Short mmCIF file of C-alpha atoms and ligand atoms in Angstrom, two decimals:
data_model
loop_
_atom_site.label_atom_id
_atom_site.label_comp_id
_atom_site.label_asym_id
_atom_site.label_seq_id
_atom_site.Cartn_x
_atom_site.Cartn_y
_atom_site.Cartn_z
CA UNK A 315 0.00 0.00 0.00
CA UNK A 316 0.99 3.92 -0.94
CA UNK A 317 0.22 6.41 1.74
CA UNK A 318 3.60 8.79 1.30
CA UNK A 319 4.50 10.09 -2.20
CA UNK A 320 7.78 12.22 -2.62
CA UNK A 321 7.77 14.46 -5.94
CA UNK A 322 11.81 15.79 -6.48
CA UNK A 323 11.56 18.49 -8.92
CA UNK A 324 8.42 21.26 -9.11
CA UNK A 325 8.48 22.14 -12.76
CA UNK A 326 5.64 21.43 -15.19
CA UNK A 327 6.60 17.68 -14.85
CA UNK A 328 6.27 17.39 -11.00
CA UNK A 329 3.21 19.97 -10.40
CA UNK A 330 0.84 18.00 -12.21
CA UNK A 331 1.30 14.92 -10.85
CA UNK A 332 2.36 15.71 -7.25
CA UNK A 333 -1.20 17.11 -7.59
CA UNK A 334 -3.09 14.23 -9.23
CA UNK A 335 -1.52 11.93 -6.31
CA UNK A 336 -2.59 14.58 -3.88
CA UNK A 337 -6.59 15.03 -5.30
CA UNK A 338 -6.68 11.11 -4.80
CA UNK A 339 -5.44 11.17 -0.93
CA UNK A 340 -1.85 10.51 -0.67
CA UNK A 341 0.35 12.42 1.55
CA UNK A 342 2.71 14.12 -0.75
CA UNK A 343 5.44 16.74 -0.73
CA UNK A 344 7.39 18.32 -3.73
CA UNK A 345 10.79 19.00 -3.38
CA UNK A 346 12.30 21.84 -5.40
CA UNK A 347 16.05 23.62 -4.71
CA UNK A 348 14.30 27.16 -4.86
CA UNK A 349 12.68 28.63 -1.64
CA UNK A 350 10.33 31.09 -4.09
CA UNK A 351 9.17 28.06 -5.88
CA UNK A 352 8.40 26.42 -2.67
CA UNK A 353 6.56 29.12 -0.64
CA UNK A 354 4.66 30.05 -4.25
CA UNK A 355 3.24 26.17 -3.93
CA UNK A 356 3.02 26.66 0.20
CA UNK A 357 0.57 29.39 -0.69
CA UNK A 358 -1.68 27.03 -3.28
CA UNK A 359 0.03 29.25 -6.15
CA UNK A 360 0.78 27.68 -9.17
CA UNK A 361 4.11 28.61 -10.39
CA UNK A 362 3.37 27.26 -13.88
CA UNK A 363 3.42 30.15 -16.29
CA UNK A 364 0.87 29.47 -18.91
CA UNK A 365 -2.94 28.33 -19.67
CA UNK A 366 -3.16 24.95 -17.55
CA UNK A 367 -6.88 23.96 -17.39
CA UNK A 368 -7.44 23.04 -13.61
CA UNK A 369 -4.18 23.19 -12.46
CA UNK A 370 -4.04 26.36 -10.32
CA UNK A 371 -7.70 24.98 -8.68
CA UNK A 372 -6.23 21.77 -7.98
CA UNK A 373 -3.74 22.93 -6.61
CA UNK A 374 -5.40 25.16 -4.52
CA UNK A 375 -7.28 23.00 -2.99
CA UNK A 376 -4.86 20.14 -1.87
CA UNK A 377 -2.78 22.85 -0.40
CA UNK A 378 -5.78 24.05 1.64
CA UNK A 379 -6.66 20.22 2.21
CA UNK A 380 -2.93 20.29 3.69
CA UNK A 381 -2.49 16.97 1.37
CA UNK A 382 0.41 18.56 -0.49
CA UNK A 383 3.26 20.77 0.64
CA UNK A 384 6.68 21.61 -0.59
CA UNK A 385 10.03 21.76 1.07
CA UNK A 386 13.70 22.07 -0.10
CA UNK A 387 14.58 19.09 2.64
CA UNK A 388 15.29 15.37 1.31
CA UNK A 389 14.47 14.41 5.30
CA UNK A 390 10.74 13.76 4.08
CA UNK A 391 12.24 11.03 1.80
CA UNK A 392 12.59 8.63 4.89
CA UNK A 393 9.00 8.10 5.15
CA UNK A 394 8.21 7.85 1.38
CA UNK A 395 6.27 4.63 -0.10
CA UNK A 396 7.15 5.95 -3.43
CA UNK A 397 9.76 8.65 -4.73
CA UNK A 398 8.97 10.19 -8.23
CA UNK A 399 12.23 11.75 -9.67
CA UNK A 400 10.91 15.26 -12.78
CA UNK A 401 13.88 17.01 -12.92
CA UNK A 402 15.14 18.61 -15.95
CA UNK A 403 17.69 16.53 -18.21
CA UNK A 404 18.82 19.02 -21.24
CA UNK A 405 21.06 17.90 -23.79
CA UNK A 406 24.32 19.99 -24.18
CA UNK A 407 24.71 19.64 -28.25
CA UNK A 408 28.16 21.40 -27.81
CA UNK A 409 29.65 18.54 -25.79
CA UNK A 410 27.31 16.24 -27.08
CA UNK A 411 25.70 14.83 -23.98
CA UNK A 412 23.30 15.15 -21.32
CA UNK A 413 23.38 17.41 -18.45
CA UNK A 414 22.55 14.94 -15.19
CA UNK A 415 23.30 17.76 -12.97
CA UNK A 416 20.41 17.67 -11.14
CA UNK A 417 19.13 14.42 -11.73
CA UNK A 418 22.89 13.05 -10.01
CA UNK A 419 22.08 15.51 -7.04
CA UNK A 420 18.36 14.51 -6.65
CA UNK A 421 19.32 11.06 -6.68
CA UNK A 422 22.19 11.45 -3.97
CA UNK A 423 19.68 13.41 -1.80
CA UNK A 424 17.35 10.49 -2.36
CA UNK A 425 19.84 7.84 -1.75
CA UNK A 426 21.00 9.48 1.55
CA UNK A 427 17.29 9.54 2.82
CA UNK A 428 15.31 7.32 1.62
CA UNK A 429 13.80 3.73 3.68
CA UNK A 430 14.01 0.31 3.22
CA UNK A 431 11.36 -0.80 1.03
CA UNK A 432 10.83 2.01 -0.83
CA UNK A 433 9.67 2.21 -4.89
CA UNK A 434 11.90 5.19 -6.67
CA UNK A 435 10.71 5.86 -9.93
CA UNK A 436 12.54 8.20 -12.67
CA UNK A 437 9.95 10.45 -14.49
CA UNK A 438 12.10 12.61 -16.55
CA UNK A 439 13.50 11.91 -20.01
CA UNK A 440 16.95 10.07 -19.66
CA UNK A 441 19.40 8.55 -22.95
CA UNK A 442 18.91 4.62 -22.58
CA UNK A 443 21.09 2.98 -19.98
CA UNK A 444 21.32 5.43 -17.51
CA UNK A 445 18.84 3.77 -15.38
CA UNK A 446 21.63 0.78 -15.48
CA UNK A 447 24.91 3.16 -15.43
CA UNK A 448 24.38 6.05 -13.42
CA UNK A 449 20.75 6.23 -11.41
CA UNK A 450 20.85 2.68 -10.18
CA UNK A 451 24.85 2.74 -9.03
CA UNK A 452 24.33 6.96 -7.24
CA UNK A 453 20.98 5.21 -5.39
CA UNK A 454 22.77 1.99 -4.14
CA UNK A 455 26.55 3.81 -3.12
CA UNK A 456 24.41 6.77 -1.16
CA UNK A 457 21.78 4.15 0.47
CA UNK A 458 23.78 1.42 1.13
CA UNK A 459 21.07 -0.30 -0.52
CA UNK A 460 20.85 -3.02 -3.28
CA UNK A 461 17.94 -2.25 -6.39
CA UNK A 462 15.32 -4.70 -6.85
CA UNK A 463 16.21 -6.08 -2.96
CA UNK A 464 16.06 -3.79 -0.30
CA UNK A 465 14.27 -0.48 -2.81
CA UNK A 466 12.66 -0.99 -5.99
CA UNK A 467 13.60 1.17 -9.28
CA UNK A 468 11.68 1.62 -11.93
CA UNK A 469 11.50 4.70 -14.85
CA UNK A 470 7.78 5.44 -16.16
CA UNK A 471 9.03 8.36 -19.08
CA UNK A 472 6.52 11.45 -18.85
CA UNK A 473 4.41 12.53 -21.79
CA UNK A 474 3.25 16.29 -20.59
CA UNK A 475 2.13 18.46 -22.80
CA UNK A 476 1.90 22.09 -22.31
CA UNK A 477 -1.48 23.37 -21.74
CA UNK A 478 -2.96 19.71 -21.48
CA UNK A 479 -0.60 19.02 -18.23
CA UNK A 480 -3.23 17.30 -16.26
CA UNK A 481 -5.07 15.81 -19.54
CA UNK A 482 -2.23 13.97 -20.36
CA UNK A 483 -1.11 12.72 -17.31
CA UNK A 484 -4.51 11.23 -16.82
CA UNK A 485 -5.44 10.36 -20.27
CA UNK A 486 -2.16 9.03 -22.28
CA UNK A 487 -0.88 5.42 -21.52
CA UNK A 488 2.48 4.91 -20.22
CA UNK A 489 5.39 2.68 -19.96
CA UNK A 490 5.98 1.14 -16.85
CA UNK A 491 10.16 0.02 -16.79
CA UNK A 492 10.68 -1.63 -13.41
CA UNK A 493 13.87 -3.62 -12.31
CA UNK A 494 11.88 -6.13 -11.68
CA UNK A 495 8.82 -8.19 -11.80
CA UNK A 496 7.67 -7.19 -8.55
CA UNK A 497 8.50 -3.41 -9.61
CA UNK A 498 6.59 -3.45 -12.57
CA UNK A 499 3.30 -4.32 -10.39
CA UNK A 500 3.95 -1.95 -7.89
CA UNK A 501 4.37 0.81 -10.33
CA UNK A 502 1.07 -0.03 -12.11
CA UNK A 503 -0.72 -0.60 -8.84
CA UNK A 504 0.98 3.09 -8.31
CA UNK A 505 -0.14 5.12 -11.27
CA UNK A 506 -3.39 3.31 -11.94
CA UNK A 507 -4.12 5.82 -8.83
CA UNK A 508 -4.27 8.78 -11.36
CA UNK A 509 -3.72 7.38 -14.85
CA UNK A 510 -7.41 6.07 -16.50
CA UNK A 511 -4.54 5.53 -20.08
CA UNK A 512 -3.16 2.07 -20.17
CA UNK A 513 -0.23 1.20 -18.20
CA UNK A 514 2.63 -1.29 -20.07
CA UNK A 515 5.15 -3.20 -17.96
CA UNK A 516 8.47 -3.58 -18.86
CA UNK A 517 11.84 -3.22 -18.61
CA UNK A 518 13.73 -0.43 -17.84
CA UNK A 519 15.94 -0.26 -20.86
CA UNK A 520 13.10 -0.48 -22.59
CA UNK A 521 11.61 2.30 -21.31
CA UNK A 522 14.39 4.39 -21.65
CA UNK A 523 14.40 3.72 -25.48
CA UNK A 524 10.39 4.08 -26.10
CA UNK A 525 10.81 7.66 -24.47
CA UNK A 526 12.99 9.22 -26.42
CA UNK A 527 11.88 7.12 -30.15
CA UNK A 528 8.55 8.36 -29.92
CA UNK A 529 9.83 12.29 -29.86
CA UNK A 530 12.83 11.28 -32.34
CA UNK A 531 10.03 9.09 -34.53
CA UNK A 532 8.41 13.16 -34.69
CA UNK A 533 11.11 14.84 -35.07
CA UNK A 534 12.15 12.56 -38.77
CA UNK A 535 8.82 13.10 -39.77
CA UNK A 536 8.50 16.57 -39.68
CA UNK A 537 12.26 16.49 -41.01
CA UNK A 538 10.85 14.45 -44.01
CA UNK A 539 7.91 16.77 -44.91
CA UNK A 540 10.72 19.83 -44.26
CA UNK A 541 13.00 17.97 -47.01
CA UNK A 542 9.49 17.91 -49.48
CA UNK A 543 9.14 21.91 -48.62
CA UNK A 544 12.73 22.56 -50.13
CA UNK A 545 11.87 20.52 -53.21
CA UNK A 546 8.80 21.62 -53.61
CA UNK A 547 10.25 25.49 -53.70
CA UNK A 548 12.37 24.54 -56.06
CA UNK A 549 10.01 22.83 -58.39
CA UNK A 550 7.87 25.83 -57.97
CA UNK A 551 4.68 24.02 -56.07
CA UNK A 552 3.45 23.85 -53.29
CA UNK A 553 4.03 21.31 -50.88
CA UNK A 554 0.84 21.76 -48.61
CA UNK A 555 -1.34 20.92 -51.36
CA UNK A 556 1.27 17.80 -51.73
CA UNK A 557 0.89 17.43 -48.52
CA UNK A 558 -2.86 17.06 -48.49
CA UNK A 559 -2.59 14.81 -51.69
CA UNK A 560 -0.31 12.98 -49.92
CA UNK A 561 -2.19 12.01 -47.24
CA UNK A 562 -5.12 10.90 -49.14
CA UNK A 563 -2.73 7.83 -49.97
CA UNK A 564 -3.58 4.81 -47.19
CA UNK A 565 -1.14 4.88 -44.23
CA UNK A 566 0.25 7.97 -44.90
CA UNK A 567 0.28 10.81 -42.35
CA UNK A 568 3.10 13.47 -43.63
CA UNK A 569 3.71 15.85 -41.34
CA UNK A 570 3.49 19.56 -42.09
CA UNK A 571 6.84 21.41 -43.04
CA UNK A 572 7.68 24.79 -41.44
CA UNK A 573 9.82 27.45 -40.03
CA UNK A 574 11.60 24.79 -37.50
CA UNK A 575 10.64 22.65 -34.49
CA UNK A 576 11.25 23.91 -31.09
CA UNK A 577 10.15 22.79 -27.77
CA UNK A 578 10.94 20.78 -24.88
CA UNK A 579 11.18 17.12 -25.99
CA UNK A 580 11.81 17.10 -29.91
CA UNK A 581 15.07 19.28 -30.49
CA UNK A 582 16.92 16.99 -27.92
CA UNK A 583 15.27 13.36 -27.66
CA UNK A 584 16.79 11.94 -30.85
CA UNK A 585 20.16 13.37 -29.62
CA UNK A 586 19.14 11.57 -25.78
CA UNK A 587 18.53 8.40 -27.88
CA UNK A 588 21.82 8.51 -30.12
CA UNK A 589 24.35 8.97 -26.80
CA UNK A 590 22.66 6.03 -25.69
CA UNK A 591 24.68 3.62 -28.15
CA UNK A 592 27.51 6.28 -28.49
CA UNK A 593 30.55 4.62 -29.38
CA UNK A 594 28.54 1.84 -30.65
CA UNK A 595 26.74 3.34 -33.33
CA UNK A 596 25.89 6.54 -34.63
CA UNK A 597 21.96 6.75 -35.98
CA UNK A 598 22.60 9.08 -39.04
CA UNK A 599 18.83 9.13 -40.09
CA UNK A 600 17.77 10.97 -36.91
CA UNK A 601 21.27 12.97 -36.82
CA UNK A 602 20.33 14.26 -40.58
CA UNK A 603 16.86 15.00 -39.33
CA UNK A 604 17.94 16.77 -36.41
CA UNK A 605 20.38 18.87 -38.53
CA UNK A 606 17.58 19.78 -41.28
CA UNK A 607 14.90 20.72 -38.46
CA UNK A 608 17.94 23.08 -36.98
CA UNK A 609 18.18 24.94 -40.58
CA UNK A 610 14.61 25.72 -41.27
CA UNK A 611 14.60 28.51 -39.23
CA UNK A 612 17.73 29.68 -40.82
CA UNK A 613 15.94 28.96 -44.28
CA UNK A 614 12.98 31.04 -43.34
CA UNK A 615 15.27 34.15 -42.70
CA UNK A 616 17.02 32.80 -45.88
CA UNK A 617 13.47 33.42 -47.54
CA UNK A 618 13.32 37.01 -46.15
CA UNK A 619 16.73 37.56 -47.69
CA UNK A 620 15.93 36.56 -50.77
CA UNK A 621 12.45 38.66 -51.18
CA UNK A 622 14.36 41.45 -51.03
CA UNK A 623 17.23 40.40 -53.38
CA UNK A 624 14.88 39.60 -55.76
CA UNK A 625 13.27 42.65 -56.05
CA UNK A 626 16.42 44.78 -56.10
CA UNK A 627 17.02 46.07 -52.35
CA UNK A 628 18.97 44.21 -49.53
CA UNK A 629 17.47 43.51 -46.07
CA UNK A 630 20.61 45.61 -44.41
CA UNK A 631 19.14 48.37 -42.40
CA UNK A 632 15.19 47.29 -43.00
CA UNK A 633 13.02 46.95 -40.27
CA UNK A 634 11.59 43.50 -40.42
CA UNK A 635 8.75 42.18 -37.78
CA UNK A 636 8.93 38.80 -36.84
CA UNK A 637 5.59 37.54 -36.11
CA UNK A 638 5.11 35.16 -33.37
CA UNK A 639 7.84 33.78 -31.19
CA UNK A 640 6.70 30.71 -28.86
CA UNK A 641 7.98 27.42 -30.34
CA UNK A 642 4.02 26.24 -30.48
CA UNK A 643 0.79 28.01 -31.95
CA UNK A 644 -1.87 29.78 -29.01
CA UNK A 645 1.16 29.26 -26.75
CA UNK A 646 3.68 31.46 -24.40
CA UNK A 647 6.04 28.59 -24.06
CA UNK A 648 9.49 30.03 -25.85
CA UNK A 649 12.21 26.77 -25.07
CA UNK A 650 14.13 26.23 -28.09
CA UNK A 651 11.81 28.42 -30.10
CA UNK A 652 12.89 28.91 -33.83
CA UNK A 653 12.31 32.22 -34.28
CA UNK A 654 15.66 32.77 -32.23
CA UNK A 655 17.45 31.28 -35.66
CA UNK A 656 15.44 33.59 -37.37
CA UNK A 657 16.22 36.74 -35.53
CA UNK A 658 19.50 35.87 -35.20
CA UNK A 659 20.17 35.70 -39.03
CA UNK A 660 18.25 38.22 -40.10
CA UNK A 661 20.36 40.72 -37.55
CA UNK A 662 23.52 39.23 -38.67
CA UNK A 663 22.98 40.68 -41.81
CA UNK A 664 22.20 44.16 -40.61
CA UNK A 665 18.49 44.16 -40.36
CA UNK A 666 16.22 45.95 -37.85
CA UNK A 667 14.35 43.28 -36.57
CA UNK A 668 11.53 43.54 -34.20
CA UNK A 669 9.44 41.15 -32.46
CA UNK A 670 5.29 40.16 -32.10
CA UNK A 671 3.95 37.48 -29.93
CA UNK A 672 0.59 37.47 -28.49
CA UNK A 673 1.04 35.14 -25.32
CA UNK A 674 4.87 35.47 -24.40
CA UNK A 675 5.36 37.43 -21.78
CA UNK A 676 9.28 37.79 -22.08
CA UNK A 677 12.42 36.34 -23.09
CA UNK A 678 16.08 37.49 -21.90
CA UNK A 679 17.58 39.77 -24.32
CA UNK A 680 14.22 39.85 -26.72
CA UNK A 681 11.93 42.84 -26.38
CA UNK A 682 8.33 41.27 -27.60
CA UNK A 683 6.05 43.70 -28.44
CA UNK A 684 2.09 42.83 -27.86
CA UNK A 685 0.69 45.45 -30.03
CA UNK A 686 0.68 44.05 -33.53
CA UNK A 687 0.20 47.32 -35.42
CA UNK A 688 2.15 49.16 -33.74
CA UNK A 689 4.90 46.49 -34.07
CA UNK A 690 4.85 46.55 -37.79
CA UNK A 691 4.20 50.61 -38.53
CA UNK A 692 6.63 51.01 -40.96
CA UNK A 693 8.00 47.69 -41.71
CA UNK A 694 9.71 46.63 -44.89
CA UNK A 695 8.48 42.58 -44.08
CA UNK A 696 6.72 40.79 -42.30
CA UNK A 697 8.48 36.79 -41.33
CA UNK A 698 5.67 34.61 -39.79
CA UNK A 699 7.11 31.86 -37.56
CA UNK A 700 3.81 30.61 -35.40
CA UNK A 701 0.97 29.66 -36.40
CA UNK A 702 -1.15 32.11 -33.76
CA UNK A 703 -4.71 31.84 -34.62
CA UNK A 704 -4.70 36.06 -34.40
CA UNK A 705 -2.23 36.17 -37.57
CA UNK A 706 -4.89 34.10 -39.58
CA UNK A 707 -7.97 36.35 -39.00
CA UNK A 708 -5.33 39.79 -40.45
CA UNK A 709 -7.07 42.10 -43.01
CA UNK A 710 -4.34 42.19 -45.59
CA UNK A 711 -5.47 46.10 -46.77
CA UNK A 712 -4.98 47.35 -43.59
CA UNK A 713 -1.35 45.40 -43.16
CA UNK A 714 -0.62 46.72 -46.29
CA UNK A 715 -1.40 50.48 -45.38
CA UNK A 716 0.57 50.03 -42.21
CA UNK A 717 3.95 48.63 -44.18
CA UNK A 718 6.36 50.54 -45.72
CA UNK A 719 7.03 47.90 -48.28
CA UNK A 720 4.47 44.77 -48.91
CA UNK A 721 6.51 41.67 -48.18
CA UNK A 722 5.24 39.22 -46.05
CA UNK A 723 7.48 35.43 -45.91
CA UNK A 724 5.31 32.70 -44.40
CA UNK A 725 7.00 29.85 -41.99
CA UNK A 726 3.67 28.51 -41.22
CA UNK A 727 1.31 28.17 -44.27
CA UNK A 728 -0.91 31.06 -42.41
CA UNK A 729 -1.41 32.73 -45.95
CA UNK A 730 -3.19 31.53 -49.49
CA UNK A 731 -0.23 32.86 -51.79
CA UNK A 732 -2.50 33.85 -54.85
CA UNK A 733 -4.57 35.95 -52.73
CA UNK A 734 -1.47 37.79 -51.10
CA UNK A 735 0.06 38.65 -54.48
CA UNK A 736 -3.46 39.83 -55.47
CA UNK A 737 -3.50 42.44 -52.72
CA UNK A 738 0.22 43.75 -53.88
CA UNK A 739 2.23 42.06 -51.34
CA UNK A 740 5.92 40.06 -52.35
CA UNK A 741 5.16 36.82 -50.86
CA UNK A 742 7.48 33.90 -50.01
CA UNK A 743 6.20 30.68 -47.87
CA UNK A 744 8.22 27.89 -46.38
CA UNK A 745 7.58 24.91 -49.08
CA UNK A 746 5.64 27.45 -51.13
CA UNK A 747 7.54 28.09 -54.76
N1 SAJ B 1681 6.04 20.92 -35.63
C1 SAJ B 1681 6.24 20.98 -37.01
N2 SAJ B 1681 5.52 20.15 -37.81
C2 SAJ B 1681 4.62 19.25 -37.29
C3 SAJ B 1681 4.44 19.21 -35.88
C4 SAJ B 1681 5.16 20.06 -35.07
O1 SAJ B 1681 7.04 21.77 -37.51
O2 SAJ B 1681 3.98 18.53 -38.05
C5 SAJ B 1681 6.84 21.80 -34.77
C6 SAJ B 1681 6.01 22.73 -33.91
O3 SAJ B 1681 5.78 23.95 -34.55
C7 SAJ B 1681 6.91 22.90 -32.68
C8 SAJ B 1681 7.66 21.57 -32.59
O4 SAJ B 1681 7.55 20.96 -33.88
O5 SAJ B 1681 7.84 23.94 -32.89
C9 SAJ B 1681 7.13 20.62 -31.52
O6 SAJ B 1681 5.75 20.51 -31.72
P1 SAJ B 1681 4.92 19.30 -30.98
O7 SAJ B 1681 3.53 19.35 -31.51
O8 SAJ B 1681 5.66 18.03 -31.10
O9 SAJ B 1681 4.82 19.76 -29.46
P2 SAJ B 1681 5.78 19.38 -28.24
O10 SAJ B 1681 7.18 19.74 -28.50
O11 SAJ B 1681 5.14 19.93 -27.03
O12 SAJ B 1681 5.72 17.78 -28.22
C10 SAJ B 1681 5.14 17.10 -27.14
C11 SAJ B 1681 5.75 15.73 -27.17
N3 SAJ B 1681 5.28 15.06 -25.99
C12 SAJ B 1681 6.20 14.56 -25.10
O13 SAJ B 1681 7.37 14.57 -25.29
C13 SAJ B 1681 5.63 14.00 -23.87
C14 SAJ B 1681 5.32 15.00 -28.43
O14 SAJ B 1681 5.76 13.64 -28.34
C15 SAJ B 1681 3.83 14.98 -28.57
O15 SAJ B 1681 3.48 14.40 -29.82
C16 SAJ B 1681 3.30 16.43 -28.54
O16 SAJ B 1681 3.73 17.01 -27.29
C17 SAJ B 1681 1.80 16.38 -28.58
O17 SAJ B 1681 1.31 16.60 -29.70
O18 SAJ B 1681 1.19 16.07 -27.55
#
């Protein structure tokens, strides 16, 4: 039986679910390294920036309910049932492997405190075999413990999505890698707690590799429809119609090209998945896709370039607006966004850029403006890199009367290109030739 849940790490991994336990009656506390984050969640507010349906009232109320509280201390680990490890794991692409900072110092903290008996399960995103080399070896030297004997191990990958936090966590199945036999019941007689999704036993190695195919598996296929974009510009069609032809073929689900792929999970889980056989193999497919997802950005600002070569003037000195800067459409969620490749070419070759985005609040060393118009008073182009819902529903006269000169380039298919050269604008689209 479960009566004490541990959460280590308050982000928008440990939130949701240190709540879900917490709504169903366990006793649970969230650790986090940060005193603000802490008395923020002491106080029932969520620190989760962001639309989260029912997340702030949940958590509201199992704060009140005194079912869930937060601490910085690893004490509260000594009368855990079950410890839930959601820290971050980033991949440094410079040195060309993970950072385990804080996973290694959550799991010594753990190790140092933690009972006999007790089920520790890793949440967060992790390059197969480091359940095996590194989380299993830091638990059992700092516990004195032995895995599958005295405390069970186990690593159920996360699958949160932002804005459908809670959704997901109760509505997607997932992958249950224990050590063991007797792990992989405990963790599905854990998690059917909150989780109505199936559950799958099975290894942890396993695990480890499901987690980070599924997000590389995404990040090919939009590399693949990004490849058709390029070929389709220079064939002169365009590739959403191919696309939608496309996918009117049986078992065929191409993905839609674009200005680039940002986020949490897909710019670094193919690169989690190759250092897991490093030195054993190197997965070129998903290296080439990863490389090609990286340029589109660079190819959209190539785009904006171009538009103005074409027609005689160079983008040195112009005042281009880039339109839209979260990584993901009716979002404010900015990691690993694209339209930093974007404004970073387009400055390197002189221009004035400036910067739209509807729901980001800020960004270090980015001013985003919130008032379209004013934002693009003047501007010599327009470079769309989200897919807001507000850019689809823009009266092209009145953009036009606002510009200095009509060019709009389109990283997210927002615009029919006919009807954009009809009203006088210079248009150039991502897979559009
Ligand atoms: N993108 C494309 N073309 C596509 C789809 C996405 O260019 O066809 C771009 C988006 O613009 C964005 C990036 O890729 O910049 C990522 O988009 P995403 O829809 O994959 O959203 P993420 O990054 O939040 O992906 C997460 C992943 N979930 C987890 O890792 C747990 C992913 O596996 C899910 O498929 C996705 O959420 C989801 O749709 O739920």
């Amino acid at each position: 039986m479960f009566k004490n849940i541990v959460i280590v790490g308050t982000g928008y991994v440990g939130i949701p679910v240190a709540v879900m336990f917490a709504n169903k009656g366990f006793n649970v506390v969230g650790i986090n390294r940060t005193k603000e984050k802490i008395d923020l969640i002491n106080k029932g507010i969520c620190p989760i920036e962001g639309d989260e349906p029912n997340l702030p009232e949940l958590l509201e109320k199992v704060i009140k309910e005194k079912k869930l509280t937060a601490t910085t201390d690893y004490s509260v680990c000594k009368t855990a049932d079950a410890i839930l490890i959601c820290v971050e794991t980033p991949f440094d692409s410079d040195k060309w492997e993970p950072k385990y900072d804080s996973l290694k110092s959550a799991l010594k903290s753990v190790g140092e405190n933690m009972s006999k008996g007790a089920l520790v399960i890793v949440e967060s995103t992790i390059a197969p075999t480091t359940m095996d080399t590194l989380v299993k070896p830091i638990l059992e030297n700092t516990s004195k413990m032995k895995a599958g004997v005295d405390f069970l191990l186990g690593n159920c990958p996360e699958r949160v999505m932002p804005g459908k936090l809670l959704y997901n966590i109760e509505n997607l199945s997932r992958v249950c890698g224990g050590i063991n036999k007797e792990t992989q019941d405990r963790m599905l007689e854990l998690y059917a707690n909150i989780v109505k999704g199936e559950l799958y036993p099975t290894d942890c190695l396993t695990a480890e590799v499901v987690k980070t195919t599924e997000n590389a598996y995404r990040d090919v296929e939009i590399a693949f429809a990004n490849e058709v974009a390029l070929i389709c510009e220079k064939l002169g069609i365009n590739v959403y119609e191919v696309r939608e032809l496309v996918n009117k073929a049986p078992y065929r689900n191409m993905h839609l090209p674009g200005a680039g792929v940002g986020g949490h999970c897909l710019p670094k889980d193919s690169l989690l998945l190759s250092y897991g056989v490093k030195g054993i193999m190197t997965p070129e497919l998903m290296i080439l896709s990863r490389n090609l997802n990286k340029q589109m950005p660079i190819h959209t600002a190539e785009l904006v370039i171009n538009a103005f070569k074409e027609n005689g003037m160079d983008v040195k000195s112009k005042k281009i607006a880039v339109c839209g800067f979260a990584y993901l459409e009716n979002s404010d969620d900015t990691r690993n966004t694209p339209a930093m490749g974007v404004i970073e070419t387009l400055k390197a070759k002189g221009a004035k850029v400036v910067v739209h985005d509807p729901f980001v609040k800020n960004y270090p060393g980015v001013e985003i403006n919130k008032d379209f118009e004013k934002t693009i008073e003047g501007a010599d182009a327009l470079v769309f890199v989200t897919a807001h819902n507000d850019y689809k529903a823009l009266n092209l006269d009145k953009l036009k009367k606002l510009m200095k000169t009509p060019i709009i380039v389109d990283g997210r298919n927002i615009f029919n290109k006919e009807k954009v050269n009809e009203k006088g604008f210079i248009y150039k689209g991502v897979g559009k030739g």
